[in-house]
């Protein structure tokens, strides 16, 4: 009988130059994450049965935070000359 592979107890990686850490939470299927962009440290919890899904969700959060930081809250599709 084949045994289920053992999940590692944590994951670390780099996405777009941002280092992140991911480890399983006490609740099954949830993961704790942490990363820093500039001087702001972000941490939280994502849901994902598979580690790869949790990693992808953290990478999407990093993308969102980088995108919002780059535009400083201004919308790119809006013409500043129009009010």
mmCIF file of N, CA and C in Angstrom:
data_model
loop_
_atom_site.group_PDB
_atom_site.id
_atom_site.type_symbol
_atom_site.label_atom_id
_atom_site.label_comp_id
_atom_site.label_asym_id
_atom_site.label_seq_id
_atom_site.Cartn_x
_atom_site.Cartn_y
_atom_site.Cartn_z
ATOM 1 N N UNK A 1 0.835 -1.159 0.000
ATOM 2 C CA UNK A 1 0.000 0.000 0.000
ATOM 3 C C UNK A 1 0.901 1.249 0.000
ATOM 4 N N UNK A 2 0.602 2.179 -0.886
ATOM 5 C CA UNK A 2 1.414 3.391 -1.004
ATOM 6 C C UNK A 2 1.063 4.367 0.109
ATOM 7 N N UNK A 3 2.096 4.981 0.660
ATOM 8 C CA UNK A 3 1.886 5.972 1.703
ATOM 9 C C UNK A 3 1.770 7.358 1.081
ATOM 10 N N UNK A 4 0.957 8.157 1.718
ATOM 11 C CA UNK A 4 0.811 9.534 1.265
ATOM 12 C C UNK A 4 2.110 10.285 1.570
ATOM 13 N N UNK A 5 2.605 11.085 0.610
ATOM 14 C CA UNK A 5 3.850 11.819 0.868
ATOM 15 C C UNK A 5 3.667 12.788 2.032
ATOM 16 N N UNK A 6 4.710 12.932 2.818
ATOM 17 C CA UNK A 6 4.672 13.825 3.961
ATOM 18 C C UNK A 6 4.848 15.262 3.484
ATOM 19 N N UNK A 7 3.947 16.141 3.943
ATOM 20 C CA UNK A 7 4.051 17.551 3.581
ATOM 21 C C UNK A 7 5.171 18.197 4.386
ATOM 22 N N UNK A 8 5.951 19.056 3.757
ATOM 23 C CA UNK A 8 6.956 19.778 4.531
ATOM 24 C C UNK A 8 6.265 20.702 5.539
ATOM 25 N N UNK A 9 6.952 21.003 6.625
ATOM 26 C CA UNK A 9 6.328 21.823 7.650
ATOM 27 C C UNK A 9 6.381 23.314 7.336
ATOM 28 N N UNK A 10 7.122 23.722 6.323
ATOM 29 C CA UNK A 10 7.122 25.118 5.917
ATOM 30 C C UNK A 10 7.645 25.258 4.487
ATOM 31 N N UNK A 11 7.341 26.392 3.888
ATOM 32 C CA UNK A 11 7.814 26.719 2.544
ATOM 33 C C UNK A 11 8.340 28.140 2.574
ATOM 34 N N UNK A 12 9.403 28.380 1.862
ATOM 35 C CA UNK A 12 9.904 29.730 1.660
ATOM 36 C C UNK A 12 10.167 29.908 0.177
ATOM 37 N N UNK A 13 10.107 31.141 -0.265
ATOM 38 C CA UNK A 13 10.344 31.385 -1.674
ATOM 39 C C UNK A 13 10.529 32.862 -1.951
ATOM 40 N N UNK A 14 10.766 33.146 -3.217
ATOM 41 C CA UNK A 14 10.929 34.515 -3.684
ATOM 42 C C UNK A 14 10.005 34.692 -4.874
ATOM 43 N N UNK A 15 9.187 35.725 -4.830
ATOM 44 C CA UNK A 15 8.288 36.042 -5.942
ATOM 45 C C UNK A 15 8.468 37.514 -6.266
ATOM 46 N N UNK A 16 8.928 37.801 -7.475
ATOM 47 C CA UNK A 16 9.186 39.172 -7.937
ATOM 48 C C UNK A 16 10.102 39.943 -6.987
ATOM 49 N N UNK A 17 11.076 39.234 -6.452
ATOM 50 C CA UNK A 17 12.047 39.864 -5.573
ATOM 51 C C UNK A 17 11.604 39.997 -4.127
ATOM 52 N N UNK A 18 10.434 39.501 -3.789
ATOM 53 C CA UNK A 18 9.912 39.568 -2.425
ATOM 54 C C UNK A 18 10.046 38.184 -1.796
ATOM 55 N N UNK A 19 10.725 38.100 -0.666
ATOM 56 C CA UNK A 19 10.858 36.840 0.060
ATOM 57 C C UNK A 19 9.600 36.612 0.887
ATOM 58 N N UNK A 20 9.094 35.386 0.852
ATOM 59 C CA UNK A 20 7.915 35.059 1.647
ATOM 60 C C UNK A 20 8.121 33.733 2.355
ATOM 61 N N UNK A 21 7.375 33.550 3.428
ATOM 62 C CA UNK A 21 7.412 32.306 4.208
ATOM 63 C C UNK A 21 5.982 31.819 4.393
ATOM 64 N N UNK A 22 5.829 30.513 4.369
ATOM 65 C CA UNK A 22 4.507 29.897 4.452
ATOM 66 C C UNK A 22 4.626 28.658 5.316
ATOM 67 N N UNK A 23 3.749 28.536 6.311
ATOM 68 C CA UNK A 23 3.765 27.338 7.148
ATOM 69 C C UNK A 23 2.336 26.932 7.472
ATOM 70 N N UNK A 24 2.103 25.643 7.704
ATOM 71 C CA UNK A 24 0.735 25.192 7.968
ATOM 72 C C UNK A 24 0.212 25.755 9.288
ATOM 73 N N UNK A 25 -1.064 26.064 9.282
ATOM 74 C CA UNK A 25 -1.747 26.534 10.470
ATOM 75 C C UNK A 25 -2.233 25.322 11.267
ATOM 76 N N UNK A 26 -2.736 25.539 12.465
ATOM 77 C CA UNK A 26 -3.261 24.429 13.262
ATOM 78 C C UNK A 26 -4.487 23.814 12.603
ATOM 79 N N UNK A 27 -5.286 24.637 11.928
ATOM 80 C CA UNK A 27 -6.478 24.138 11.242
ATOM 81 C C UNK A 27 -6.062 23.484 9.928
ATOM 82 N N UNK A 28 -6.573 22.309 9.625
ATOM 83 C CA UNK A 28 -6.195 21.655 8.368
ATOM 84 C C UNK A 28 -6.667 22.457 7.156
ATOM 85 N N UNK A 29 -5.794 22.554 6.177
ATOM 86 C CA UNK A 29 -6.133 23.271 4.946
ATOM 87 C C UNK A 29 -5.866 24.760 5.009
ATOM 88 N N UNK A 30 -5.335 25.270 6.105
ATOM 89 C CA UNK A 30 -5.015 26.687 6.220
ATOM 90 C C UNK A 30 -3.516 26.856 6.423
ATOM 91 N N UNK A 31 -2.979 27.940 5.889
ATOM 92 C CA UNK A 31 -1.550 28.240 5.953
ATOM 93 C C UNK A 31 -1.356 29.668 6.425
ATOM 94 N N UNK A 32 -0.322 29.896 7.238
ATOM 95 C CA UNK A 32 0.076 31.231 7.671
ATOM 96 C C UNK A 32 1.183 31.720 6.735
ATOM 97 N N UNK A 33 1.122 32.992 6.352
ATOM 98 C CA UNK A 33 2.150 33.533 5.473
ATOM 99 C C UNK A 33 2.674 34.839 6.045
ATOM 100 N N UNK A 34 3.850 35.232 5.590
ATOM 101 C CA UNK A 34 4.438 36.523 5.954
ATOM 102 C C UNK A 34 5.389 36.951 4.844
ATOM 103 N N UNK A 35 5.374 38.236 4.530
ATOM 104 C CA UNK A 35 6.315 38.819 3.580
ATOM 105 C C UNK A 35 6.407 40.306 3.855
ATOM 106 N N UNK A 36 7.427 40.938 3.338
ATOM 107 C CA UNK A 36 7.629 42.378 3.546
ATOM 108 C C UNK A 36 7.859 43.053 2.202
ATOM 109 N N UNK A 37 7.134 44.152 1.997
ATOM 110 C CA UNK A 37 7.341 45.013 0.830
ATOM 111 C C UNK A 37 7.720 46.373 1.386
ATOM 112 N N UNK A 38 8.889 46.844 1.013
ATOM 113 C CA UNK A 38 9.478 48.060 1.580
ATOM 114 C C UNK A 38 9.572 47.878 3.096
ATOM 115 N N UNK A 39 8.932 48.737 3.855
ATOM 116 C CA UNK A 39 8.989 48.628 5.315
ATOM 117 C C UNK A 39 7.720 48.022 5.903
ATOM 118 N N UNK A 40 6.791 47.618 5.059
ATOM 119 C CA UNK A 40 5.529 47.068 5.550
ATOM 120 C C UNK A 40 5.588 45.545 5.553
ATOM 121 N N UNK A 41 5.358 44.964 6.714
ATOM 122 C CA UNK A 41 5.317 43.507 6.845
ATOM 123 C C UNK A 41 3.863 43.081 6.739
ATOM 124 N N UNK A 42 3.602 42.148 5.861
ATOM 125 C CA UNK A 42 2.252 41.613 5.670
ATOM 126 C C UNK A 42 2.235 40.178 6.156
ATOM 127 N N UNK A 43 1.200 39.825 6.869
ATOM 128 C CA UNK A 43 1.034 38.440 7.305
ATOM 129 C C UNK A 43 -0.445 38.132 7.350
ATOM 130 N N UNK A 44 -0.754 36.861 7.315
ATOM 131 C CA UNK A 44 -2.149 36.471 7.336
ATOM 132 C C UNK A 44 -2.305 34.985 7.145
ATOM 133 N N UNK A 45 -3.482 34.612 6.668
ATOM 134 C CA UNK A 45 -3.829 33.207 6.527
ATOM 135 C C UNK A 45 -4.485 33.000 5.170
ATOM 136 N N UNK A 46 -4.098 31.949 4.488
ATOM 137 C CA UNK A 46 -4.731 31.566 3.224
ATOM 138 C C UNK A 46 -5.222 30.135 3.346
ATOM 139 N N UNK A 47 -6.211 29.819 2.528
ATOM 140 C CA UNK A 47 -6.761 28.468 2.540
ATOM 141 C C UNK A 47 -6.280 27.730 1.306
ATOM 142 N N UNK A 48 -5.909 26.491 1.495
ATOM 143 C CA UNK A 48 -5.489 25.665 0.377
ATOM 144 C C UNK A 48 -5.076 24.292 0.864
ATOM 145 N N UNK A 49 -5.743 23.280 0.403
ATOM 146 C CA UNK A 49 -5.398 21.916 0.812
ATOM 147 C C UNK A 49 -3.996 21.543 0.348
ATOM 148 N N UNK A 50 -3.679 21.946 -0.868
ATOM 149 C CA UNK A 50 -2.364 21.637 -1.432
ATOM 150 C C UNK A 50 -1.407 22.793 -1.173
ATOM 151 N N UNK A 51 -0.161 22.495 -0.850
ATOM 152 C CA UNK A 51 0.812 23.571 -0.626
ATOM 153 C C UNK A 51 0.977 24.470 -1.857
ATOM 154 N N UNK A 52 0.910 23.891 -3.044
ATOM 155 C CA UNK A 52 1.076 24.690 -4.261
ATOM 156 C C UNK A 52 -0.035 25.728 -4.411
ATOM 157 N N UNK A 53 -1.236 25.378 -3.978
ATOM 158 C CA UNK A 53 -2.350 26.322 -4.043
ATOM 159 C C UNK A 53 -2.133 27.468 -3.053
ATOM 160 N N UNK A 54 -1.677 27.153 -1.864
ATOM 161 C CA UNK A 54 -1.394 28.193 -0.875
ATOM 162 C C UNK A 54 -0.270 29.108 -1.358
ATOM 163 N N UNK A 55 0.754 28.530 -1.961
ATOM 164 C CA UNK A 55 1.867 29.322 -2.499
ATOM 165 C C UNK A 55 1.352 30.275 -3.570
ATOM 166 N N UNK A 56 0.519 29.779 -4.461
ATOM 167 C CA UNK A 56 -0.020 30.628 -5.533
ATOM 168 C C UNK A 56 -0.857 31.766 -4.969
ATOM 169 N N UNK A 57 -1.630 31.495 -3.936
ATOM 170 C CA UNK A 57 -2.455 32.548 -3.337
ATOM 171 C C UNK A 57 -1.597 33.619 -2.668
ATOM 172 N N UNK A 58 -0.499 33.230 -2.049
ATOM 173 C CA UNK A 58 0.411 34.218 -1.464
ATOM 174 C C UNK A 58 1.056 35.040 -2.575
ATOM 175 N N UNK A 59 1.440 34.401 -3.669
ATOM 176 C CA UNK A 59 2.033 35.128 -4.783
ATOM 177 C C UNK A 59 1.036 36.128 -5.372
ATOM 178 N N UNK A 60 -0.231 35.774 -5.424
ATOM 179 C CA UNK A 60 -1.255 36.698 -5.921
ATOM 180 C C UNK A 60 -1.406 37.890 -4.978
ATOM 181 N N UNK A 61 -1.296 37.659 -3.673
ATOM 182 C CA UNK A 61 -1.366 38.768 -2.718
ATOM 183 C C UNK A 61 -0.159 39.691 -2.873
ATOM 184 N N UNK A 62 1.004 39.118 -3.098
ATOM 185 C CA UNK A 62 2.198 39.935 -3.328
ATOM 186 C C UNK A 62 2.008 40.791 -4.580
ATOM 187 N N UNK A 63 1.496 40.190 -5.649
ATOM 188 C CA UNK A 63 1.235 40.944 -6.880
ATOM 189 C C UNK A 63 0.279 42.100 -6.615
ATOM 190 N N UNK A 64 -0.785 41.834 -5.864
ATOM 191 C CA UNK A 64 -1.783 42.866 -5.578
ATOM 192 C C UNK A 64 -1.161 43.993 -4.756
ATOM 193 N N UNK A 65 -0.370 43.656 -3.742
ATOM 194 C CA UNK A 65 0.258 44.685 -2.923
ATOM 195 C C UNK A 65 1.281 45.497 -3.711
ATOM 196 N N UNK A 66 2.018 44.858 -4.587
ATOM 197 C CA UNK A 66 2.987 45.585 -5.406
ATOM 198 C C UNK A 66 2.281 46.499 -6.393
ATOM 199 N N UNK A 67 1.192 46.028 -6.962
ATOM 200 C CA UNK A 67 0.440 46.822 -7.936
ATOM 201 C C UNK A 67 -0.174 48.042 -7.254
ATOM 202 N N UNK A 68 -0.753 47.876 -6.078
ATOM 203 C CA UNK A 68 -1.374 49.011 -5.401
ATOM 204 C C UNK A 68 -0.324 49.989 -4.891
ATOM 205 N N UNK A 69 0.848 49.508 -4.513
ATOM 206 C CA UNK A 69 1.911 50.389 -4.057
ATOM 207 C C UNK A 69 2.533 51.181 -5.184
ATOM 208 N N UNK A 70 2.572 50.585 -6.364
ATOM 209 C CA UNK A 70 3.213 51.232 -7.506
ATOM 210 C C UNK A 70 2.389 52.401 -8.011
ATOM 211 N N UNK A 71 1.059 52.299 -7.956
ATOM 212 C CA UNK A 71 0.212 53.351 -8.500
ATOM 213 C C UNK A 71 -0.183 54.372 -7.448
ATOM 214 N N UNK A 72 0.172 54.137 -6.178
ATOM 215 C CA UNK A 72 -0.159 55.050 -5.077
ATOM 216 C C UNK A 72 -1.649 55.351 -5.008
ATOM 217 N N UNK A 73 -2.473 54.369 -5.313
ATOM 218 C CA UNK A 73 -3.914 54.533 -5.187
ATOM 219 C C UNK A 73 -4.566 55.216 -6.371
ATOM 220 N N UNK A 74 -3.804 55.761 -7.305
ATOM 221 C CA UNK A 74 -4.384 56.429 -8.467
ATOM 222 C C UNK A 74 -4.731 55.407 -9.535
ATOM 223 N N UNK A 75 -5.825 55.646 -10.205
ATOM 224 C CA UNK A 75 -6.211 54.743 -11.284
ATOM 225 C C UNK A 75 -5.487 55.149 -12.550
ATOM 226 N N UNK A 76 -4.962 54.187 -13.268
ATOM 227 C CA UNK A 76 -4.195 54.475 -14.474
ATOM 228 C C UNK A 76 -5.075 54.826 -15.658
ATOM 229 N N UNK A 77 -6.314 54.339 -15.687
ATOM 230 C CA UNK A 77 -7.168 54.581 -16.842
ATOM 231 C C UNK A 77 -7.874 55.930 -16.788
ATOM 232 N N UNK A 78 -7.678 56.686 -15.737
ATOM 233 C CA UNK A 78 -8.355 57.965 -15.585
ATOM 234 C C UNK A 78 -7.441 59.080 -16.049
ATOM 235 N N UNK A 79 -7.974 59.983 -16.824
ATOM 236 C CA UNK A 79 -7.221 61.141 -17.301
ATOM 237 C C UNK A 79 -7.193 62.195 -16.203
ATOM 238 N N UNK A 80 -6.002 62.617 -15.711
ATOM 239 C CA UNK A 80 -5.940 63.575 -14.608
ATOM 240 C C UNK A 80 -6.449 64.955 -14.996
ATOM 241 N N UNK A 81 -6.532 65.270 -16.301
ATOM 242 C CA UNK A 81 -7.014 66.566 -16.718
ATOM 243 C C UNK A 81 -8.524 66.675 -16.600
ATOM 244 N N UNK A 82 -9.209 65.540 -16.592
ATOM 245 C CA UNK A 82 -10.662 65.552 -16.455
ATOM 246 C C UNK A 82 -11.046 65.440 -14.988
ATOM 247 N N UNK A 83 -12.083 66.123 -14.637
ATOM 248 C CA UNK A 83 -12.544 66.042 -13.243
ATOM 249 C C UNK A 83 -13.884 65.419 -13.164
#
